[in-house]
């Protein structure tokens, strides 16, 4: 079965108008899914690379309305699922409903909101998402208890986001035995949605390893670092094929 | 008397009215849940209370006095009582909470303590308690605050703590808090995050308020027959205010006044008046009143006082303000400096810049004759001498 490659990047980085082009070039390079980060002033779950990209994007003038505008312009060309990752205050301030209407309008597949935990995700959120055909993805970590894993699996209508390690995003380390044991454990759960491993996946080796235990993996910081100086199609494709090399598809 | 609900405590979902909660990434879920489930049990144990009260007494020097401020009272035509938190060991109320949480952390098997600090008072209190109890201590502090509160940075280092400068975002308390939270995400097992104010995810606000409640517990006893009409405290995140209000909050005849920093002024964008100007949103794990853009980006606050330079307010205070139980007042940078000088010259007490905001409010209130006012003198001004000296030079 095809292993899914999901690439994260920050909207409005490195240039304010780069967003649409990066989406299309990632798609052309053969990634399976895209996660667009809505830059935020206080990204608690993110390490230095994504923090810095968000700060730069905000300095560039990126904002929620502008992202929706940029996505509108390429909406008919997007053929793969595009998820929006942000922090709950961004959704909340825009208006829970208005935000979702907009997402639907521009063809967003679903949302990832790391600081909206299961306990506060209620019927209201659920209905608004459903009415707008939007999915949601919750996170599982090495410390998530068994019954909670089941619950998260049930509520995640997009994919289940398996955080590879107890860490913020962007740690560049090999995958440890400890992590493998955790991946094995998660592998035994049956969810309706796909399982993707993210956080710290940064090259073909870590991608391949993660793919042994899940339906695919997510790469964020490493890609964001890669396009810092050069977000041409050639450079994006180089990254994607590099990550894919060595992984059977 | 039947036990009343205390509004300093969250409901079973961790909320104070519409504010509060625990909006945290899954990575912190286990730690926060452990705290929620265990802290009340641990803290209510007799042995814990004994150890806590004993350290407050023999180490921090409690009870702190309640001083009648004769000259100021005469000038205002009211009776002003100063609750002298400045006379605690390390010079502010912050140590009450630091002792409580450090003991709790040990009970929970944690060996590494992290903290954020703005003015450095919470950092010093935490470093002190960690030295006493032999715990590893790392304090996150904005690079701007490291500069303006340098005496406290030196104290923390002398006490053996590691001070980590934070260069991201505002380079003040908000981003120091972000970094501390990220540290906790990366070290969930060994570490307790010792939050310094009534902010953060549930149960932090109510836990910090409970450890600070000793302030009003003593005040009530010390007042004896005297009936307090008003209690005034400055508010950054809200811990000294929570402690000063705690045992008065269910007595509606006592007016509670929280004073926040308006920086250059409410009409400017250089302000920290989050209860006056803010809107509901999420910061550092709880829903509260914040300075933010319409997009939900948190704005940088400004105050001359590093301890009040924060774009939010504790969720319990957001609720108490919105439900009209607590009255919010503001003081500008200049009013605070002026008030500090006034207190120093009239009463021989140099207050912290944070406290100076509460003092400034005294001059803006019209008092009834002989109104009894308790002012929480949250800390002393040693750390602010550079700023005060500059102010005197420029006069
Ligand atoms: C002396 C003093 N008072 C007040 C504050 C403000 O904090 P809080 O609102 O939590 O009391 C600080 C914070 O650093 C402080 O050092």
XYZ file of C-alpha atoms and ligand atoms in Angstrom:
660
model
C 0.000 0.000 0.000
C 1.083 3.536 -0.696
C 2.637 5.223 2.265
C 1.381 8.750 2.649
C 3.724 11.718 2.704
C 2.203 14.772 4.321
C 4.241 17.972 4.148
C 3.748 20.930 6.474
C 4.689 24.482 5.661
C 3.835 27.878 7.099
C 1.550 30.162 5.083
C 3.287 33.348 3.979
C 6.779 31.945 4.428
C 9.378 32.674 3.215
C 7.457 35.224 1.110
C 3.986 36.512 1.655
C 2.886 35.352 -1.790
C 4.630 31.978 -1.734
C 1.691 30.047 -0.268
C -0.240 29.165 -3.429
C 2.835 28.240 -5.415
C 4.190 25.984 -2.672
C 0.871 24.133 -2.466
C 0.814 23.501 -6.217
C 4.492 22.547 -6.375
C 4.149 20.118 -3.483
C 1.214 18.541 -5.275
C 3.182 18.350 -8.527
C 6.100 16.777 -6.643
C 3.838 13.948 -5.644
C 3.101 14.481 -1.969
C -0.137 12.908 -0.790
C -1.327 15.555 1.606
C -0.439 19.064 2.671
C -0.698 20.767 6.030
C -0.724 24.547 5.880
C 0.279 26.259 9.100
C -1.564 29.452 9.948
C 1.218 31.515 11.547
C 0.594 32.302 15.209
C 2.138 34.635 17.766
C 2.346 31.971 20.496
C 2.803 28.521 18.946
C 3.268 26.424 22.105
C 3.720 23.075 20.396
C 6.367 24.290 17.980
C 10.132 24.277 18.132
C 12.496 26.975 16.826
C 12.163 26.358 13.050
C 8.385 26.598 12.843
C 8.327 29.403 15.416
C 10.737 31.427 13.304
C 8.830 30.725 10.082
C 5.608 31.870 11.756
C 7.221 35.038 13.045
C 8.613 35.790 9.585
C 5.230 35.126 7.973
C 3.495 37.452 10.430
C 6.142 40.103 9.794
C 5.490 39.583 6.090
C 1.864 40.497 6.777
C 0.235 37.087 6.689
C -3.234 36.817 8.206
C -6.255 34.529 8.136
C -8.226 36.390 5.479
C -5.220 36.614 3.216
C -4.626 32.870 3.448
C -8.227 32.202 2.451
C -7.792 34.593 -0.478
C -4.602 32.906 -1.616
C -6.244 29.501 -1.461
C -9.301 30.713 -3.385
C -7.067 31.514 -6.341
C -5.892 27.887 -6.671
C -8.902 26.101 -5.314
C -9.792 24.377 -8.606
C -6.261 23.104 -9.106
C -5.934 21.374 -5.724
C -6.526 17.633 -6.042
C -5.009 16.333 -2.789
C -6.232 16.845 0.782
C -5.071 20.109 2.325
C -5.338 20.470 6.085
C -5.136 23.690 8.037
C -3.089 23.654 11.212
C -3.485 26.513 13.640
C -4.067 27.306 17.282
C -7.525 27.360 18.747
C -7.553 31.107 19.460
C -7.272 31.765 15.729
C -10.340 29.665 15.013
C -12.198 31.092 18.008
C -11.520 34.758 17.172
C -12.444 34.399 13.518
C -15.761 32.909 14.589
C -16.134 29.139 14.867
C -18.721 29.060 12.112
C -17.332 31.723 9.763
C -13.914 30.101 9.883
C -15.345 26.752 8.840
C -17.514 28.281 6.101
C -14.375 29.835 4.668
C -12.403 26.616 4.925
C -15.097 24.788 3.029
C -15.255 27.518 0.412
C -11.543 27.224 -0.355
C -11.508 23.442 -0.315
C -9.795 22.688 2.993
C -10.109 19.040 3.987
C -9.897 19.474 7.743
C -8.360 21.119 10.792
C -5.529 20.375 13.200
C -5.696 22.431 16.403
C -3.154 21.112 18.884
C -4.388 23.178 21.824
C -8.028 22.223 21.427
C -7.949 19.026 23.458
C -10.569 16.362 23.379
C -12.254 17.640 26.540
C -13.306 20.917 24.907
C -14.170 19.524 21.510
C -17.909 19.308 21.902
C -21.118 18.876 19.918
C -20.993 22.482 18.800
C -17.569 22.089 17.173
C -18.552 18.742 15.768
C -21.719 20.027 14.119
C -20.043 23.062 12.614
C -17.338 20.858 11.140
C -19.864 18.379 9.804
C -22.028 21.053 8.228
C -18.962 22.265 6.365
C -17.665 18.810 5.387
C -14.528 19.394 7.423
C -12.569 16.731 9.224
C -10.524 17.063 12.401
C -7.303 15.430 13.573
C -6.336 14.921 17.205
C -2.904 14.111 18.576
C -1.682 11.023 20.402
C 1.585 11.134 22.364
C 3.735 8.523 24.127
C 1.964 9.460 27.390
C -1.607 9.208 26.116
C -3.510 6.626 28.165
C -5.156 3.610 26.521
C -8.786 4.616 26.826
C -7.926 8.089 25.636
C -6.189 6.657 22.577
C -9.420 4.842 21.706
C -11.410 8.029 22.186
C -9.010 10.105 20.080
C -9.131 7.475 17.375
C -12.902 7.720 17.328
C -13.042 11.519 17.223
C -10.348 11.989 14.582
C -12.282 12.051 11.346
C -9.272 13.158 9.283
C -6.212 11.210 10.347
C -4.822 10.381 13.762
C -1.742 12.477 14.405
C 0.797 10.313 16.201
C 3.319 12.596 17.859
C 6.567 10.662 17.617
C 8.112 11.782 20.871
C 7.556 13.872 23.992
C 8.696 17.054 22.334
C 7.883 20.181 20.410
C 8.273 20.108 16.623
C 11.600 19.923 14.821
C 13.880 17.695 16.927
C 16.386 16.176 14.523
C 17.237 12.812 16.024
C 17.186 9.198 14.903
C 14.210 7.153 15.965
C 14.980 5.388 19.241
C 14.066 1.912 20.492
C 11.809 3.624 22.970
C 9.880 5.289 20.146
C 9.681 2.038 18.187
C 8.040 0.346 21.152
C 5.503 3.158 21.284
C 4.851 2.930 17.531
C 4.341 -0.851 17.888
C 1.832 -0.201 20.631
C -0.134 2.311 18.553
C 0.022 0.036 15.502
C -2.156 -2.505 17.280
C -5.076 -0.064 17.539
C -7.739 -0.222 14.851
C -8.977 3.221 13.874
C -11.347 4.246 11.128
C -8.937 6.963 10.031
C -5.357 6.669 8.892
C -2.437 6.984 11.283
C 0.304 9.441 10.446
C 3.441 9.901 12.511
C 4.771 13.419 12.878
C 7.249 15.578 14.874
C 10.937 15.003 14.254
C 10.525 13.171 10.923
C 13.170 14.903 8.842
C 14.733 12.669 6.148
C 14.261 9.485 4.137
C 15.462 7.279 6.980
C 13.144 8.647 9.642
C 10.322 8.758 7.077
C 10.898 5.119 6.093
C 11.076 4.028 9.709
C 7.857 5.832 10.612
C 6.127 4.300 7.581
C 6.836 0.813 8.905
C 4.440 1.488 11.761
C 1.824 3.826 10.269
C 0.017 4.751 7.086
C 2.471 7.523 6.491
C 4.273 10.418 8.091
C 4.328 14.180 8.347
C 7.371 16.364 7.775
C 7.333 19.982 8.931
C 10.427 21.705 10.304
C 12.832 19.980 7.910
C 10.818 21.162 4.906
C 10.429 24.657 6.313
C 14.216 24.841 6.763
C 14.754 23.464 3.262
C 12.762 26.202 1.507
C 14.110 29.074 3.585
C 16.295 30.419 0.772
C 14.792 28.680 -2.246
C 11.188 27.639 -2.743
C 11.438 26.927 -6.465
C 9.688 23.859 -7.839
C 13.074 22.174 -8.429
C 14.117 22.609 -4.834
C 10.761 21.429 -3.498
C 10.836 18.381 -5.749
C 14.386 17.616 -4.674
C 13.207 17.480 -1.068
C 10.202 15.310 -1.805
C 12.071 12.780 -3.930
C 14.864 12.703 -1.369
C 12.440 11.780 1.375
C 10.768 9.184 -0.818
C 14.017 7.524 -1.858
C 14.426 4.227 -0.145
C 10.756 3.910 0.719
C 8.837 1.363 -1.254
C 5.645 2.725 -2.739
C -22.023 28.737 59.137
C -22.431 26.766 55.947
C -19.428 26.582 53.715
C -19.932 28.959 50.840
C -18.682 28.512 47.334
C -15.454 30.416 46.963
C -15.186 32.115 43.611
C -11.430 31.616 43.752
C -12.087 27.974 42.989
C -12.875 26.640 39.541
C -15.978 24.595 38.762
C -15.650 20.876 38.071
C -14.686 21.600 34.466
C -11.906 23.957 35.521
C -13.768 27.152 34.663
C -14.597 30.406 36.423
C -17.774 31.439 34.620
C -16.801 31.444 30.954
C -13.070 31.737 31.719
C -10.388 29.184 32.552
C -10.108 25.603 31.343
C -7.012 23.757 30.191
C -6.388 24.422 26.508
C -3.147 22.523 26.206
C -1.521 20.326 23.588
C -1.927 16.591 24.125
C 1.757 16.408 25.117
C 0.874 18.052 28.427
C -2.361 16.203 29.017
C -0.921 13.614 31.380
C 0.961 16.111 33.522
C -2.012 18.433 33.835
C -4.345 15.551 34.565
C -1.974 14.241 37.260
C -1.961 17.669 38.865
C -5.736 18.011 38.627
C -6.276 14.633 40.204
C -3.612 14.745 42.890
C -2.950 18.267 44.045
C -5.944 18.708 46.327
C -5.334 15.377 47.993
C -1.675 16.148 48.608
C -2.174 19.730 49.683
C -4.960 18.911 52.138
C -2.852 16.334 53.989
C -2.037 17.425 57.498
C 1.656 16.664 57.026
C 1.789 18.823 53.905
C 0.019 21.725 55.581
C 2.306 21.467 58.561
C 5.440 21.568 56.431
C 4.040 24.416 54.303
C 2.956 26.554 57.253
C 6.198 25.816 59.043
C 8.317 27.068 56.136
C 6.112 30.129 55.718
C 6.767 30.914 59.370
C 10.355 29.939 60.042
C 11.802 30.475 56.581
C 9.813 33.278 54.997
C 9.083 35.091 58.241
C 5.301 34.990 58.221
C 2.963 36.335 59.399
C 3.903 39.523 57.600
C 2.840 42.649 59.490
C -0.180 44.779 58.761
C 1.144 48.335 58.980
C -1.102 51.324 59.567
C 0.147 53.983 57.107
C -0.361 57.058 59.266
C 0.864 59.845 56.952
C -0.858 58.553 53.868
C -4.047 57.939 55.831
C -4.001 61.488 57.067
C -3.472 62.895 53.598
C -6.298 60.793 52.139
C -8.686 61.152 55.044
C -9.054 57.372 55.189
C -7.398 54.501 57.068
C -4.835 52.736 54.951
C -3.403 49.429 56.138
C -0.466 47.945 54.286
C -0.203 44.166 54.127
C 3.551 43.852 54.138
C 4.357 41.096 51.650
C 7.576 43.025 50.964
C 8.855 41.716 54.303
C 8.804 38.106 53.168
C 12.139 36.412 52.585
C 13.166 37.343 48.994
C 11.032 40.473 49.110
C 7.628 39.662 47.666
C 4.527 37.494 47.981
C 5.844 35.160 45.292
C 7.573 32.913 47.825
C 4.252 31.769 49.354
C 3.372 30.022 46.119
C 6.922 28.881 45.366
C 7.144 27.036 48.696
C 3.742 25.442 48.198
C 4.362 24.250 44.666
C 7.907 23.035 45.348
C 6.635 20.864 48.212
C 3.886 19.590 45.937
C 6.392 18.828 43.165
C 8.473 16.758 45.593
C 5.401 14.827 46.687
C 4.752 14.101 43.019
C 8.254 12.751 42.573
C 9.585 15.584 40.421
C 13.260 16.503 40.613
C 13.532 19.333 38.122
C 11.742 22.668 38.476
C 11.174 25.167 35.701
C 9.671 28.627 36.065
C 8.993 31.785 34.092
C 9.680 35.183 35.518
C 9.017 38.786 34.584
C 10.207 41.041 37.385
C 12.447 38.249 38.571
C 10.693 38.015 41.942
C 9.079 34.717 41.113
C 12.362 33.509 39.642
C 14.229 34.452 42.802
C 11.575 32.868 45.020
C 11.714 29.662 42.980
C 15.527 29.592 42.912
C 15.531 30.126 46.676
C 13.123 27.335 47.447
C 14.932 24.995 45.037
C 18.212 25.719 46.798
C 16.571 24.997 50.128
C 14.969 21.754 48.982
C 17.805 20.625 46.700
C 15.896 20.717 43.420
C 17.318 21.527 39.990
C 16.053 24.943 38.904
C 15.780 26.548 35.467
C 14.204 29.964 35.060
C 13.051 31.381 31.719
C 13.221 35.148 31.487
C 12.698 37.520 28.571
C 15.893 39.176 27.401
C 14.329 42.623 27.943
C 13.512 41.744 31.537
C 16.993 40.349 32.136
C 18.230 43.829 31.408
C 15.724 45.853 33.409
C 15.685 43.548 36.449
C 19.349 42.628 36.537
C 19.719 42.535 40.343
C 17.280 39.630 40.413
C 19.167 37.801 37.650
C 22.301 37.966 39.780
C 20.381 36.700 42.805
C 19.051 33.696 40.875
C 22.546 32.803 39.707
C 23.939 33.179 43.214
C 21.274 30.734 44.360
C 22.440 28.191 41.803
C 19.607 28.477 39.308
C 20.149 28.508 35.571
C 18.607 31.588 33.946
C 17.706 31.037 30.299
C 17.226 34.174 28.229
C 14.229 34.187 25.882
C 14.692 36.137 22.667
C 11.459 35.206 20.891
C 8.399 37.439 20.468
C 7.983 40.147 23.079
C 11.156 39.077 24.954
C 9.192 39.578 28.165
C 6.950 37.537 30.485
C 4.590 36.228 27.773
C 7.345 34.585 25.794
C 9.207 33.414 28.894
C 5.999 31.555 29.738
C 5.827 30.065 26.215
C 9.376 28.777 26.553
C 8.711 27.283 29.970
C 5.680 25.454 28.571
C 7.769 24.156 25.655
C 10.423 22.964 28.105
C 7.715 21.056 29.972
C 6.516 19.449 26.732
C 10.087 18.237 26.180
C 10.626 17.002 29.770
C 7.257 15.771 30.961
C 8.463 13.093 33.362
C 11.067 14.722 35.555
C 9.788 18.247 35.588
C 7.284 20.343 37.474
C 6.379 23.685 35.948
C 6.195 26.079 38.873
C 3.929 28.810 37.481
C 4.269 32.127 39.293
C 0.826 33.609 38.984
C -2.860 32.728 38.752
C -2.523 31.954 35.055
C -2.084 28.818 32.974
C -4.241 25.737 32.551
C -6.508 24.474 35.329
C -5.642 23.695 38.136
C -2.852 26.292 38.243
C -4.956 29.420 38.836
C -6.851 27.961 41.786
C -3.756 26.253 43.151
C -1.696 29.451 43.116
C -4.628 31.372 44.631
C -4.890 28.794 47.418
C -1.173 29.058 48.254
C -1.459 32.865 48.264
C -4.648 32.877 50.347
C -2.467 33.113 53.461
C -2.304 36.866 52.690
C -5.981 37.529 53.404
C -6.155 34.842 56.079
C -3.612 36.814 58.110
C -5.108 40.178 57.145
C -8.489 39.208 58.561
C -6.934 38.116 61.834
C -4.743 41.193 62.058
C -7.646 43.555 61.426
C -9.471 42.064 64.412
C -12.463 44.306 65.138
C -11.701 46.619 62.259
C -13.931 46.015 59.257
C -12.219 46.312 55.878
C -14.206 48.403 53.393
C -11.855 48.019 50.451
C -8.986 45.745 49.474
C -6.619 46.962 46.764
C -3.937 45.011 44.911
C -2.011 45.326 41.681
C -2.603 42.670 39.068
C -0.242 41.195 36.537
C -1.386 37.606 36.291
C -3.199 38.140 39.565
C -1.538 36.113 42.319
C -1.096 38.773 44.989
C -4.585 40.070 44.214
C -6.006 36.547 44.482
C -4.285 36.086 47.839
C -5.384 39.478 49.141
C -9.017 38.991 47.993
C -9.386 35.292 48.810
C -11.099 35.465 52.214
C -13.032 38.623 51.351
C -14.500 37.586 48.050
C -17.710 36.088 49.434
C -18.336 39.120 51.657
C -20.061 41.485 49.241
C -19.733 44.403 51.644
C -15.997 44.497 50.970
C -15.036 46.334 47.815
C -12.249 44.598 45.859
C -10.089 46.689 43.558
C -7.514 45.289 41.135
C -5.126 47.755 39.540
C -3.583 46.944 36.194
C -0.843 48.747 34.315
C -1.942 51.097 31.550
C 1.643 51.804 30.486
C 1.768 54.999 28.417
C -2.014 55.282 28.793
C -5.225 53.493 27.865
C -5.583 55.459 24.651
C -2.159 54.316 23.405
C -1.056 50.911 22.119
C 1.660 50.745 24.784
C -0.380 49.300 27.596
C -0.897 46.154 29.644
C -4.523 46.867 30.607
C -5.904 43.518 29.509
C -9.001 43.505 31.745
C -9.974 47.033 30.695
C -9.204 46.758 26.986
C -8.995 43.029 26.324
C -11.336 40.508 24.743
C -11.941 36.839 25.516
C -9.384 34.451 24.054
C -6.908 31.724 24.865
C -3.383 32.228 26.158
C -1.076 29.893 28.066
C -3.707 27.228 28.371
C -6.669 29.166 29.650
C -9.472 31.283 28.328
C -9.282 34.787 29.689
C -9.230 38.501 28.799
C -6.398 39.323 26.418
C -4.878 42.038 24.327
C -5.133 40.554 20.853
C -5.808 41.352 17.214
C -9.055 40.417 15.485
C -7.129 37.456 14.045
C -6.357 36.161 17.527
C -2.676 37.056 17.487
C -1.624 37.996 21.002
C -0.345 41.560 21.170
C 2.705 42.725 23.034
C 1.922 44.423 26.295
C 3.831 47.362 27.678
C 4.455 48.365 31.249
C 7.437 49.927 32.953
C 6.940 47.164 35.494
C 8.191 43.811 34.229
C 5.826 41.952 36.559
C 2.724 43.608 35.060
C 3.964 43.545 31.467
C 1.649 40.732 30.378
C -1.144 40.818 27.762
C -3.579 38.787 29.854
C -4.988 38.397 33.359
C -5.750 35.280 35.388
C -9.065 33.640 34.389
C -10.580 33.945 37.883
C -9.969 37.701 37.751
C -11.466 37.912 34.259
C -14.583 36.313 35.710
C -14.618 38.437 38.891
C -14.263 41.584 36.790
C -16.907 40.612 34.224
C -19.335 39.673 36.984
C -18.706 43.027 38.708
C -17.310 41.516 41.890
C -13.891 43.085 41.343
C -13.487 46.643 40.188
C -10.655 47.302 37.760
C -8.589 50.465 37.916
C -5.473 51.393 35.982
C -2.263 53.327 36.586
C 0.238 54.579 34.007
C 4.018 54.206 34.136
C 4.383 57.783 35.342
C 1.641 57.508 37.965
C 3.348 54.392 39.323
C 6.743 56.105 39.563
C 5.163 59.070 41.314
C 3.307 56.768 43.713
C 6.481 54.854 44.581
C 8.183 58.107 45.529
C 5.145 59.177 47.543
C 5.150 55.909 49.520
C 8.909 56.100 50.065
C 8.837 59.684 51.346
C 5.635 59.392 53.404
C 6.028 55.961 54.970
C 9.672 55.050 54.510
C 8.813 52.058 52.346
C 10.229 51.677 48.823
C 7.698 49.501 47.013
C 8.216 47.349 43.939
C 7.146 48.986 40.680
C 4.314 46.474 40.423
C 2.993 47.438 43.850
C 3.410 51.117 42.976
C 0.485 50.738 40.555
C -1.821 49.751 43.414
C -0.521 52.671 45.442
C -1.207 55.044 42.542
C -4.852 53.989 42.615
C -5.163 55.342 46.178
C -4.807 58.837 44.786
C -7.642 58.324 42.307
C -10.300 57.078 44.691
C -12.713 59.300 46.539
C -12.905 57.834 50.015
C -15.642 58.050 52.558
C -14.356 59.541 55.809
C -12.581 56.853 57.829
C -12.996 54.234 55.146
C -10.767 51.241 55.978
C -8.531 50.226 53.137
C -6.180 47.273 52.950
C -3.485 47.614 50.312
C -1.436 44.570 49.431
C 2.133 45.796 49.457
C 3.201 42.910 47.277
C 6.928 43.544 47.116
C 9.883 45.775 47.808
C 11.628 48.017 45.329
C 15.282 46.984 45.614
C 15.144 45.429 42.153
C 13.758 48.677 40.701
C 16.334 51.095 42.068
C 17.891 51.670 38.650
C 14.527 52.786 37.245
C 13.744 54.894 40.325
C 17.170 56.565 40.256
C 16.686 57.489 36.614
C 13.274 58.923 37.401
C 14.664 61.082 40.214
C 17.542 62.262 38.001
C 15.180 63.329 35.235
C 12.835 65.243 37.479
C 6.181 42.574 43.786
C 5.272 42.059 42.748
N 3.975 42.387 42.800
C 3.113 41.951 41.860
C 3.526 41.189 40.795
C 2.508 40.795 39.761
O 2.149 39.459 39.776
P 0.765 38.974 40.366
O -0.303 39.697 39.635
O 0.741 37.520 40.088
O 0.737 39.262 41.810
C 4.867 40.808 40.702
C 5.322 39.969 39.582
O 6.433 39.801 39.278
C 5.766 41.265 41.704
O 7.061 40.936 41.644
